[in-house]
Coordinates of C-alpha atoms in Angstrom, one line a residue:
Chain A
X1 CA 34.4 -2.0 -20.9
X2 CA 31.7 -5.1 -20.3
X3 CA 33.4 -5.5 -16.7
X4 CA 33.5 -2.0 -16.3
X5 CA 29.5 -1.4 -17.1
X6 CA 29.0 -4.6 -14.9
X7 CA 30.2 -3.3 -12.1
X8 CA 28.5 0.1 -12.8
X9 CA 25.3 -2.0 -12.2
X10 CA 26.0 -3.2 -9.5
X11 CA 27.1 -0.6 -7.5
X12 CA 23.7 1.1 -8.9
X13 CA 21.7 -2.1 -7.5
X14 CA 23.9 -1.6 -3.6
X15 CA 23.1 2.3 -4.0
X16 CA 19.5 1.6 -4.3
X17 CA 18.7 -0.7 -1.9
X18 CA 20.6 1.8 0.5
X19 CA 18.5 4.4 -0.6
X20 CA 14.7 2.9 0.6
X21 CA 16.8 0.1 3.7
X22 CA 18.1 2.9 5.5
X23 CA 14.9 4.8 6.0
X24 CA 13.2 1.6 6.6
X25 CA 15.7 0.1 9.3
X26 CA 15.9 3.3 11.1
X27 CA 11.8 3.1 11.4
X28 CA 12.3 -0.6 12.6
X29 CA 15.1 0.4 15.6
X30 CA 12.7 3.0 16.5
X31 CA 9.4 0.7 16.8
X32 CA 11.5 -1.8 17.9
X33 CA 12.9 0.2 20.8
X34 CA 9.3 1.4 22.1
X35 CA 8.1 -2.1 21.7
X36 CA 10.8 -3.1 24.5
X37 CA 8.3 -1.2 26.9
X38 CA 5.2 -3.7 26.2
X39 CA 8.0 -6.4 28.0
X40 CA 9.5 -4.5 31.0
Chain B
X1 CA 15.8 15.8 -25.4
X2 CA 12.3 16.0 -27.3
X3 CA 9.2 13.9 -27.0
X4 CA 10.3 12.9 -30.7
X5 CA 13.6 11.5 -29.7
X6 CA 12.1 9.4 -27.0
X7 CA 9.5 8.1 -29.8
X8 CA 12.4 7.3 -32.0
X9 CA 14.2 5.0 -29.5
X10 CA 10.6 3.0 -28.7
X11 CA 10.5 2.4 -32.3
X12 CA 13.6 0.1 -32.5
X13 CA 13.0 -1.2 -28.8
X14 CA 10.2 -2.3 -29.8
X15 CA 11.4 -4.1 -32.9
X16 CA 13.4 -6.0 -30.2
X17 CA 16.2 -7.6 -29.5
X18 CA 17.7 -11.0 -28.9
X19 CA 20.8 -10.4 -26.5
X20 CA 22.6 -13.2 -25.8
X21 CA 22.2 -14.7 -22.2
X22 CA 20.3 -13.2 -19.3
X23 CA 16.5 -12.4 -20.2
X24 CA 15.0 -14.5 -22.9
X25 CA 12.9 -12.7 -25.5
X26 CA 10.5 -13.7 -27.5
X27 CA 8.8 -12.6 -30.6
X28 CA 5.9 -10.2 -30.9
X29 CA 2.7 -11.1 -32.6
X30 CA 0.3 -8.8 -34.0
X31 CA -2.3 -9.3 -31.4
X32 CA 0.2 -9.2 -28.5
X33 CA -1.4 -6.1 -26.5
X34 CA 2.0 -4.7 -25.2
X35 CA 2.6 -3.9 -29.2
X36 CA -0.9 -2.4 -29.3
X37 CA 0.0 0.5 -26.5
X38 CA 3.4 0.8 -28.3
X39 CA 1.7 1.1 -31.5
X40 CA -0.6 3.8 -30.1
X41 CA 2.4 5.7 -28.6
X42 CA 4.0 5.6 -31.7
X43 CA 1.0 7.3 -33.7
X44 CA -0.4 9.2 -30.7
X45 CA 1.5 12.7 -30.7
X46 CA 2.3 13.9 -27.3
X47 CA 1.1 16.6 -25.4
X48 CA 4.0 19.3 -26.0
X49 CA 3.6 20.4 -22.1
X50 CA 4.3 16.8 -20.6
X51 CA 8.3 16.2 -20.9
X52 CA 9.6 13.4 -22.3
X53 CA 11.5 12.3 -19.6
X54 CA 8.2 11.1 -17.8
X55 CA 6.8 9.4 -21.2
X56 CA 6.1 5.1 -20.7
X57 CA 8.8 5.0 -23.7
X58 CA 11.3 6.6 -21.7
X59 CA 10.9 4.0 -19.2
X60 CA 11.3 1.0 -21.2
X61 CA 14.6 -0.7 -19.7
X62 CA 17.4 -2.3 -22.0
X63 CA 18.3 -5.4 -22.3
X64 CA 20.4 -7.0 -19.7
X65 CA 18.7 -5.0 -17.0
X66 CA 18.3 -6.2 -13.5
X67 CA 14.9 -6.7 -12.5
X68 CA 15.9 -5.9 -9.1
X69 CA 16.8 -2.2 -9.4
X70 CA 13.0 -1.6 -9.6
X71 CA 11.5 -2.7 -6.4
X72 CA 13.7 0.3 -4.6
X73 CA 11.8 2.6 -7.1
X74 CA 8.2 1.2 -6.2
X75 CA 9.4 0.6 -2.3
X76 CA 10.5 4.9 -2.1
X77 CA 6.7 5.7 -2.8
X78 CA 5.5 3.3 -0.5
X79 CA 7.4 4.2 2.1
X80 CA 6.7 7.5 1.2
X81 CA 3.0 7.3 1.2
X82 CA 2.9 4.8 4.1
X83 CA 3.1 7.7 6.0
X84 CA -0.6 8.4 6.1
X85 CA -0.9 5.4 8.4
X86 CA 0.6 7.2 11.1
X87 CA -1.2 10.5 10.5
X88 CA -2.5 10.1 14.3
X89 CA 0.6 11.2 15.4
X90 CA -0.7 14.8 14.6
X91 CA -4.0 14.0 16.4
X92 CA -3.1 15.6 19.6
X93 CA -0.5 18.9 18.6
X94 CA -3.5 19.8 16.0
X95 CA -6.1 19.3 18.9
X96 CA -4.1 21.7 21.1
X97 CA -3.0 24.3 18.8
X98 CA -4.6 27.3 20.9
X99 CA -4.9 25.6 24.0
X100 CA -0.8 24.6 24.1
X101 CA -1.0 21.2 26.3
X102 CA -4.8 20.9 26.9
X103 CA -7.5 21.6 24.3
X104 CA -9.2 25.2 24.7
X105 CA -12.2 27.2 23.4
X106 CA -11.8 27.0 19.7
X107 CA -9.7 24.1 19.3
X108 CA -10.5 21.2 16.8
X109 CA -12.1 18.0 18.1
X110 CA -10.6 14.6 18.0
X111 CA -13.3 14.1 15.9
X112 CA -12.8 16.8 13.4
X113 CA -9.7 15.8 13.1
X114 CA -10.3 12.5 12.2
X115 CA -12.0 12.9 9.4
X116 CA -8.7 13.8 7.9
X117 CA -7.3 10.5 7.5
X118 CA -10.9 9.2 6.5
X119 CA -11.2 11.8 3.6
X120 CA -7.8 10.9 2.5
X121 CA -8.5 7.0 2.1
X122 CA -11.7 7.9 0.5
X123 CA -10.3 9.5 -2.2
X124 CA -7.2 7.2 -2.5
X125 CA -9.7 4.1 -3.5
X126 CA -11.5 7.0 -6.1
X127 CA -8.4 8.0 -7.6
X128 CA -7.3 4.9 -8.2
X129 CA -10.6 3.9 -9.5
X130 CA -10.9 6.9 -11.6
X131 CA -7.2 7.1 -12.9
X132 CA -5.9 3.2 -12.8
X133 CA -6.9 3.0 -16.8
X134 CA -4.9 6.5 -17.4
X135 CA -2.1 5.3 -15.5
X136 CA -1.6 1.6 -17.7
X137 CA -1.3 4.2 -20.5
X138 CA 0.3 7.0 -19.3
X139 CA 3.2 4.7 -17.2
X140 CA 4.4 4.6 -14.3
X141 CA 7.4 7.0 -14.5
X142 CA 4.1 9.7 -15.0
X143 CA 2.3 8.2 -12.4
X144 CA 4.3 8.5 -9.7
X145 CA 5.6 11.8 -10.4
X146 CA 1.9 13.1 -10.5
X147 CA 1.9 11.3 -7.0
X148 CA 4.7 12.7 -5.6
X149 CA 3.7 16.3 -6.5
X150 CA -0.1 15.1 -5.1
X151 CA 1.3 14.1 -1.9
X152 CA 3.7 17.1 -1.1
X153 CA 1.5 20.0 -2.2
X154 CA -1.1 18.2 0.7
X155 CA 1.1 19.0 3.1
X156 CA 2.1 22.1 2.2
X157 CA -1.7 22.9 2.1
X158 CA -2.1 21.0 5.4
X159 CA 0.3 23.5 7.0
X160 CA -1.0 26.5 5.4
X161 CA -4.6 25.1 7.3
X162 CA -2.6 25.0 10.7
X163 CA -1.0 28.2 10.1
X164 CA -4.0 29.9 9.7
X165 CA -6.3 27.6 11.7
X166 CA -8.8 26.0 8.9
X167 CA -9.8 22.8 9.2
X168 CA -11.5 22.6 5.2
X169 CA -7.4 23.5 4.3
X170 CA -6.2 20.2 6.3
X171 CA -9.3 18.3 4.5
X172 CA -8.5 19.7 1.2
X173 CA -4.8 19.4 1.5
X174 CA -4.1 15.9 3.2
X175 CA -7.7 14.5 2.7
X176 CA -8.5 15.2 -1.2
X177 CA -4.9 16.6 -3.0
X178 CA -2.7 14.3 -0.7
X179 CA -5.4 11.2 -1.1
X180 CA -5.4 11.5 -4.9
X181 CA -1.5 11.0 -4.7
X182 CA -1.5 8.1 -2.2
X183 CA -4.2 6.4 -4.9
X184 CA -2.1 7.0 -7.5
X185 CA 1.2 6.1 -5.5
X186 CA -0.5 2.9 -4.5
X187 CA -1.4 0.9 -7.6
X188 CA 0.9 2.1 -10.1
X189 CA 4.8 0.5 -8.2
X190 CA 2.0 -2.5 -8.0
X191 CA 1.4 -3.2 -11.5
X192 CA 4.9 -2.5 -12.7
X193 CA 6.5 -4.9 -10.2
X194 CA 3.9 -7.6 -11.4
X195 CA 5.1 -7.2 -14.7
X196 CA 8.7 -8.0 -13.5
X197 CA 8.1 -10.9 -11.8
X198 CA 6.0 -13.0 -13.4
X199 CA 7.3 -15.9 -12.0
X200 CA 7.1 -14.3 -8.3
X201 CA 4.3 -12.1 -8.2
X202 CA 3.0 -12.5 -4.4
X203 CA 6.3 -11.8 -3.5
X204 CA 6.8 -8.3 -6.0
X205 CA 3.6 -7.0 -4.9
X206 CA 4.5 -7.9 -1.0
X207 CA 7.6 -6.2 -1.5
X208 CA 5.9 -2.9 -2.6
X209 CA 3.2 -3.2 -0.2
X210 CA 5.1 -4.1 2.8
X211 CA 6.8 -0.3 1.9
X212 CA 3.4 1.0 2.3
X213 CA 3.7 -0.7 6.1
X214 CA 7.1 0.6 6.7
X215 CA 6.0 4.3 5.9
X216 CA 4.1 4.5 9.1
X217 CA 6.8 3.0 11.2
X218 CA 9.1 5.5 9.3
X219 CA 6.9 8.8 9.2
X220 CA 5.8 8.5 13.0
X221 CA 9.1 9.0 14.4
X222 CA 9.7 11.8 11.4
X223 CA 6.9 13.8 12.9
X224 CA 7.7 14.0 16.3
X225 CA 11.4 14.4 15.5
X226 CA 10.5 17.2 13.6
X227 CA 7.8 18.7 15.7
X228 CA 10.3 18.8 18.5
X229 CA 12.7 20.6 16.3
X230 CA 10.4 23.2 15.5
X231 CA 8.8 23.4 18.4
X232 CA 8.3 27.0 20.3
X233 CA 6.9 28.1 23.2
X234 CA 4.6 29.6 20.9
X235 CA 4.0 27.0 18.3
X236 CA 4.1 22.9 18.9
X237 CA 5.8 23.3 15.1
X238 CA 3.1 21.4 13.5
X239 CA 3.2 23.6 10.6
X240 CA 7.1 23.7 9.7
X241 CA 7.2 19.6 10.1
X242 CA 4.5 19.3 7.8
X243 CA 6.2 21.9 5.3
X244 CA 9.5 20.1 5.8
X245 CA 7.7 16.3 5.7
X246 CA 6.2 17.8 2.0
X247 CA 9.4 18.6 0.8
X248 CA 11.6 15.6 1.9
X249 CA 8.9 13.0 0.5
X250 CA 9.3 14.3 -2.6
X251 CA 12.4 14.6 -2.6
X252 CA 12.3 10.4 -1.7
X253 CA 9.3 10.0 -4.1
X254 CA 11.3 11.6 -6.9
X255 CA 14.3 8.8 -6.7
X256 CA 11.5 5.8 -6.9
X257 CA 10.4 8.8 -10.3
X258 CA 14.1 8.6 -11.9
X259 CA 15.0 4.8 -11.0
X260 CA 11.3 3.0 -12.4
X261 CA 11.1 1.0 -15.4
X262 CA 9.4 -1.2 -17.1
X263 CA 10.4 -4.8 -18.9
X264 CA 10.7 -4.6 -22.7
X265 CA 7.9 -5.6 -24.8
X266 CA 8.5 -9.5 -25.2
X267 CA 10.5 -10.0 -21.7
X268 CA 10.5 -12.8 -19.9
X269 CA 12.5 -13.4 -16.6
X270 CA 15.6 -14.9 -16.5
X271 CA 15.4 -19.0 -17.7
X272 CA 16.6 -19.9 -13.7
X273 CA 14.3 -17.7 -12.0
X274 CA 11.2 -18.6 -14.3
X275 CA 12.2 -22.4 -13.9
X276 CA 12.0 -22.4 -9.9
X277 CA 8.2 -21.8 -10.1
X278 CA 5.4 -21.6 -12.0
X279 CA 2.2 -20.1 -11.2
X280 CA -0.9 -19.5 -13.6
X281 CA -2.1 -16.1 -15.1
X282 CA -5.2 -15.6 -17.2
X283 CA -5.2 -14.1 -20.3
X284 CA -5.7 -10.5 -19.7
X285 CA -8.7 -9.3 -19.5
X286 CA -9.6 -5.5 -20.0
X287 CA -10.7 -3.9 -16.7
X288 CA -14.2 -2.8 -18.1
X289 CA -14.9 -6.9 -18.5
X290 CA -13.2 -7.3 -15.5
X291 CA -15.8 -5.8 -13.4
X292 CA -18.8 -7.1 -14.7
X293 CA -17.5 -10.5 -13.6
X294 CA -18.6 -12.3 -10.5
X295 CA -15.3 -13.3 -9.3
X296 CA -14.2 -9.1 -9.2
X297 CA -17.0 -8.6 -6.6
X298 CA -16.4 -11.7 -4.4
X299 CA -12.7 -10.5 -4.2
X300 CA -14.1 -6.8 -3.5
X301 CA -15.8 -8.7 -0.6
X302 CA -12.6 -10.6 0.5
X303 CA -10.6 -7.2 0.6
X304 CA -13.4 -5.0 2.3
X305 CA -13.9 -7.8 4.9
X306 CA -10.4 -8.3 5.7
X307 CA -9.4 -4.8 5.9
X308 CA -12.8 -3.9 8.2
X309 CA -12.1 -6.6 10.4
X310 CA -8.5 -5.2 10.8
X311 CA -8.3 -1.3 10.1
X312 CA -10.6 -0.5 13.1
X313 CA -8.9 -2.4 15.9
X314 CA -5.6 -0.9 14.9
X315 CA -7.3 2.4 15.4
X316 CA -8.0 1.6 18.9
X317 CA -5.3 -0.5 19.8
X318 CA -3.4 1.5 22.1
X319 CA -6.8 2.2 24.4
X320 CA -7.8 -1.0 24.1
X321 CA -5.0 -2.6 25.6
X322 CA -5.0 -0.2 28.2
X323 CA -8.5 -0.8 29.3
X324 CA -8.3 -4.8 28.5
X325 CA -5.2 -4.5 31.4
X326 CA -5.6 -1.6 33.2
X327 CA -3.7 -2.7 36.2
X328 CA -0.7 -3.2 34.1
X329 CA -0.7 -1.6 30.9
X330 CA 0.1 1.8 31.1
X331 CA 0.1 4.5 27.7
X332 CA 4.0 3.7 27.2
X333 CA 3.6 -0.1 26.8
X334 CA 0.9 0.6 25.1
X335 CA 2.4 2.4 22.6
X336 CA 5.1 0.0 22.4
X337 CA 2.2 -2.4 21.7
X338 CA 1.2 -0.6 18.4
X339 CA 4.5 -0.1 17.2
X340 CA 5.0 -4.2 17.5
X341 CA 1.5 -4.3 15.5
X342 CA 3.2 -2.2 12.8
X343 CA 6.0 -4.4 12.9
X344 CA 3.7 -7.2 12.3
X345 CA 1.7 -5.7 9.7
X346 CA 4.6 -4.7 7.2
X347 CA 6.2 -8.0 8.5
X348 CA 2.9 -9.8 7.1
X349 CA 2.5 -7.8 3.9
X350 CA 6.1 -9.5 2.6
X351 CA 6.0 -13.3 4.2
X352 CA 2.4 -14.0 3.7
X353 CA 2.5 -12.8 0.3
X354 CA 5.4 -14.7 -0.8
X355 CA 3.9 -17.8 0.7
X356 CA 1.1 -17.6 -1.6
X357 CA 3.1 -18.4 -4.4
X358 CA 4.0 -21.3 -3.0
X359 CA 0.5 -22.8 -1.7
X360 CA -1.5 -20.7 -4.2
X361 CA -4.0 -17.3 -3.7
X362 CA -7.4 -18.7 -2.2
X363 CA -6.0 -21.3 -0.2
X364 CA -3.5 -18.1 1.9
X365 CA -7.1 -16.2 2.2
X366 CA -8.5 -19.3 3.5
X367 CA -5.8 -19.4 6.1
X368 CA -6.4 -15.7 6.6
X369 CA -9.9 -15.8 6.9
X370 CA -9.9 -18.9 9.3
X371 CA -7.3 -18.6 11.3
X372 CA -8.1 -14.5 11.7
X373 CA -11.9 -15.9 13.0
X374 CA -10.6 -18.5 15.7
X375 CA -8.2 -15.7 16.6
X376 CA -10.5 -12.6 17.4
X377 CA -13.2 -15.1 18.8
X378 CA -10.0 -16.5 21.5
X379 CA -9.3 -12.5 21.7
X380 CA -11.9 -11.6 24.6
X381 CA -10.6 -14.7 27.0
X382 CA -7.2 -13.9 27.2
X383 CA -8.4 -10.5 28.1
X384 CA -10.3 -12.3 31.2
X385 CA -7.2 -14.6 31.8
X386 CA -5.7 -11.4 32.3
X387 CA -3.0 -13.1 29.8
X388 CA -0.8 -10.1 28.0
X389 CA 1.2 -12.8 26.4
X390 CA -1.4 -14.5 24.8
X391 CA -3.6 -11.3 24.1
X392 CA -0.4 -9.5 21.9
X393 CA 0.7 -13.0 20.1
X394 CA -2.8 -13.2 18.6
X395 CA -3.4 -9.8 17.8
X396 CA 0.1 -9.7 15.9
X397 CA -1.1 -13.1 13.9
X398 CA -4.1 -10.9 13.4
X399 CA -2.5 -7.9 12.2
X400 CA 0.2 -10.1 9.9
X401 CA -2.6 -11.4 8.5
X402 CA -4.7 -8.2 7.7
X403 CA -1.3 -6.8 6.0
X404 CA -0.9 -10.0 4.1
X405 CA -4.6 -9.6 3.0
X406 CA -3.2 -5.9 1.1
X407 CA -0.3 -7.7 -0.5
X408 CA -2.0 -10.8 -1.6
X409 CA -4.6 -9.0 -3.5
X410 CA -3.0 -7.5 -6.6
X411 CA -1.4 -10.9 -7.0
X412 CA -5.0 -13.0 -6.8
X413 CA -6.1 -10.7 -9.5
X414 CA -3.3 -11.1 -11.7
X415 CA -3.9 -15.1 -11.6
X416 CA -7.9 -14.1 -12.6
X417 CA -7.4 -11.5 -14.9
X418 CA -4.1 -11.0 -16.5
X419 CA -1.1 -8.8 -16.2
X420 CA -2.1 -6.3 -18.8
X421 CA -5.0 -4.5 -16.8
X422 CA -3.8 -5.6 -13.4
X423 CA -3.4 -1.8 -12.4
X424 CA -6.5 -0.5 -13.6
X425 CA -8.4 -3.5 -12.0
X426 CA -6.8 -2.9 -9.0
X427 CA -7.5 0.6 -8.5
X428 CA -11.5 -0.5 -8.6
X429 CA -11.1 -2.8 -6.4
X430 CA -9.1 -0.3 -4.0
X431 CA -13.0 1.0 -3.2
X432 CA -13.1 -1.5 -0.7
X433 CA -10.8 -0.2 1.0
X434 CA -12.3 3.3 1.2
X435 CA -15.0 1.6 2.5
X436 CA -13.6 -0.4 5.2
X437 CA -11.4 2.4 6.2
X438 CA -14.9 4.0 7.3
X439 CA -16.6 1.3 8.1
X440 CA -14.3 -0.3 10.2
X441 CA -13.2 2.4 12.5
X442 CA -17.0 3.6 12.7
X443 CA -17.7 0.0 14.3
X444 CA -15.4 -0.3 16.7
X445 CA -15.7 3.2 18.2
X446 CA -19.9 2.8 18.7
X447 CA -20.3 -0.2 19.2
X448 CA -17.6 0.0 22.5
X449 CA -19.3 3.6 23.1
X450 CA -23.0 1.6 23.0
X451 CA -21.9 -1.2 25.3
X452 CA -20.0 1.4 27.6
X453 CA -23.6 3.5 27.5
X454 CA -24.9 0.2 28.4
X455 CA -23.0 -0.5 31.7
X456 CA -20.7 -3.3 30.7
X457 CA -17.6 -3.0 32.3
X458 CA -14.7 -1.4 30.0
X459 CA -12.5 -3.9 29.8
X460 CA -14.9 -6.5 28.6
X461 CA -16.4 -3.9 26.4
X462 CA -14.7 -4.9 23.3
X463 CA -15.8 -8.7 23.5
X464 CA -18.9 -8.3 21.3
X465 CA -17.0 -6.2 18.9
X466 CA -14.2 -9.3 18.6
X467 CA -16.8 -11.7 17.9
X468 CA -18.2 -9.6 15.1
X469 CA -15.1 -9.3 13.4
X470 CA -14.7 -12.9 13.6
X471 CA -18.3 -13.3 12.2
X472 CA -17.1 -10.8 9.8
X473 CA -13.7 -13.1 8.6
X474 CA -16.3 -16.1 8.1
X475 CA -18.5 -14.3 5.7
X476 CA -14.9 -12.8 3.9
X477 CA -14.0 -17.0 3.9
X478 CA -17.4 -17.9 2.0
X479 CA -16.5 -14.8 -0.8
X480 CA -12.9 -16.4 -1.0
X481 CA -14.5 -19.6 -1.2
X482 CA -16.5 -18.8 -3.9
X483 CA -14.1 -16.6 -5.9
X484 CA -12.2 -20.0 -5.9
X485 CA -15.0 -21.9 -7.2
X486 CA -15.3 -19.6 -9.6
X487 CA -13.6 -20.6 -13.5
X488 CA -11.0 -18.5 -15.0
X489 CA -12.2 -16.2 -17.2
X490 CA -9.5 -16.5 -19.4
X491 CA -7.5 -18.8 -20.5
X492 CA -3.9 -20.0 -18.7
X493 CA -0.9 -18.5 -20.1

């Protein structure tokens, strides 16, 4: 039951971190990608 | 599930508990002020309109809980309300909405348009000034769902002004309705992180405000993605992107809404975690105190100066690249060039402010302030050198900095003042920033249109306005410098 809520947690903790890094990476490639044109 | 139930539960959470392991608790005294807003929630009966669910009881975590599920809640309305950073990115669709590609007879002004994002930061530092007490009481589960209903319904009025082509609409949706949200949005994920790191809290309140960074790099590439979806031969699809951004930030805002909450009366981190550092809090001081302090207004100065010297040189960044290196900067590297200051700015907001728990609050704005001034004054040469290199490794220092200057700041005034207020005192101090967002743009636009008007060439036109934001950083320095000097107000914890 204890390992059982445990991992419950954690998956919540993964799951939520997901929810706001995706957006935010995504931004990143996309800044990251027009930056390349300052070098060229 | 009644207001009453939710009462209920508070009542013998707040008794506490002593779990074994994980978060050490300790005992509640009479005067401790945590008990005093329980006490009051306790006795106070809820309006019957306002559901439970969104009650500062409700949000109360259990024991065991990991204090790092809640910076996802407070980084979703960052993000989310990051996004008036990049508000430009409507600038020219809403300046050509009759004219298609070029502006026509009755279309909006660059300038008119402008005022958008100005109205919007004005009443995000009054909100917070007006509603940061409210939201200490209220919580922040309330908070940010008031937010995230502020910041949609401003872009569904914002659209409803392009649809019908009224400009008051777009200032009354984005500007006033959508400003109160970001206000509110702002200081609330703030405080609440503070109060779970106690033992880190430059690096909880970088975490949230490096979101706030991230929003623009997130909601500019929204905007023209959706524009171009929408888009028409007869309609750039200003309208639908703004009605769709409305609905999909609050449907982002309303996870950070479900997932918040706060530590238990009596919490204290884990014995590992609050063994690694230590770092000094006053006793907290109630925000009306607060601000009749000396040390509240030299800090208002630090922020205001820090975010003029920075806020209007991002503005013009893209043209003033361009006209610093005409020969070889052209509007795509230039754009590339803002996106890298982005980068830099969210970038800043987390590293600087995590440093400062290390080497302490006044000494990082020293470093800030300092190192900010030799940089803008170096600015104007490597424009002459004709040295890109040079010119974009400075002005991302600069712009790291100006980020870290945001982050660092709710941290510096939990060190003076205490956690218990740290969100109401906050939100006063967020007027500076309403000020500088003015201020700052306002200078760098006339004083380049003066010299221009003057006959100095237009690549060294922005010289004299480097050196005054360097003069600018010196004077922020000596209010840092005496906000140091100043005594705690309260007592260490």
């Amino acid at each position: 039951m204890s390992r059982d809520r445990h991992r419950g947690a954690t998956l919540a903790l993964i799951a939520s971190w997901l929810v706001v890094g995706i957006p935010a990476a995504w931004g990143v490639v996309q800044v990251v990608a027009k930056s390349l044109a300052l070098f060229r | 599930m009644g207001p009453a139930q939710g009462k209920g539960r508070l009542t013998g959470r707040g008794r506490g508990w002593k779990p074994a392991g994980g978060p050490s608790w300790r005992p509640l005294t009479g005067g401790d002020p945590e008990r005093k807003i329980l006490r009051r929630l306790r006795f106070r009966p809820s309006p019957t309109l306002v559901p439970g669910f969104l009650d500062r009881s409700r949000t109360i975590a259990p024991p065991g809980y990991n204090r790092w599920r809640v910076p996802p809640a407070a980084l979703a309305i960052h993000q989310s309300i990051g996004q008036s950073d990049s508000i430009s990115v409507f600038n020219h669709p809403l300046a050509t909405l009759i004219g298609g590609d070029m502006p026509a007879q009755g279309d909006w002004k660059l300038s008119t348009i402008g005022w958008i994002f100005s109205v919007a930061i004005v009443f995000l530092g009054l909100s917070a000034f007006t509603f940061g007490r409210w939201l200490e009481d209220a919580g922040p589960r309330k908070a940010m769902f008031a937010s995230a209903l502020c910041f949609s319904t401003g872009f569904l009025v914002s659209a409803l002004g392009v649809a019908t082509h009224q400009i008051w609409l777009l200032y009354l949706g984005y500007g006033v309705i959508g400003g109160i949200g970001l206000g509110l949005g702002y200081i609330s994920p703030v405080s609440t992180l503070i109060k779970w790191f106690p033992d880190r809290p430059g690096m909880a309140t970088g975490l949230a405000i490096m979101g706030f960074g991230g929003g623009a790099m997130i909601g500019s590439p929204l905007a023209v993605a959706l524009m171009n979806h929408y888009r028409t031969p007869a309609s750039p699809g200003v309208a639908q992107a703004m009605v769709a951004m409305g609905l999909l930030y609050l449907a982002f805002m309303m996870f950070g809404v479900l997932t918040v909450r706060l530590p238990a009366p009596g919490w204290t981190p884990p014995a590992r975690a609050a063994g690694a550092r230590v770092t000094h809090a006053a006793r907290d001081m109630h925000v009306n105190d607060a601000v009749k302090t000396p040390t509240f207004w030299f800090l208002w100065g630090v922020l205001c100066l820090n975010v003029t010297a920075g806020i209007g040189v991002l503005g013009q960044a893209s043209p003033m690249i361009q006209e610093m290196f005409p020969a070889r900067i052209g509007p795509e590297a230039a754009a590339g060039f803002v996106g890298l200051l982005s980068l830099a700015n969210m970038a800043g907001r987390f590293v600087w402010s995590s440093f400062s728990d290390v080497l302490g609050r006044p000494r990082t704005y020293m470093i800030y302030f300092a190192l900010g001034a030799v940089l803008y004054a170096l600015v104007p040469s490597t424009g002459r050198a004709g040295n890109v290199v040079f010119f974009v490794a400075f002005y991302a220092v600069i712009m790291s900095m100006y980020g870290g200057g945001f982050a660092t700041i709710p941290a510096y005034l939990r060190d003076r003042f205490g956690v218990m207020h740290v969100g109401a005192i906050h939100g006063r101090l967020l007027t500076a920033w309403s000020l500088a967002g003015v201020a700052g743009p306002a200078l760098v636009n006339y004083i380049r249109e003066y010299q221009i008007g003057r006959g100095v060439p237009r690549a060294d036109a922005y010289s004299f306005t480097m050196y005054l934001m360097a003069a600018l950083l010196v004077v922020g320095f000596s209010c840092n410098w005496a906000a140091s000097r100043r005594p705690f107000e309260g007592k260490a914890a």
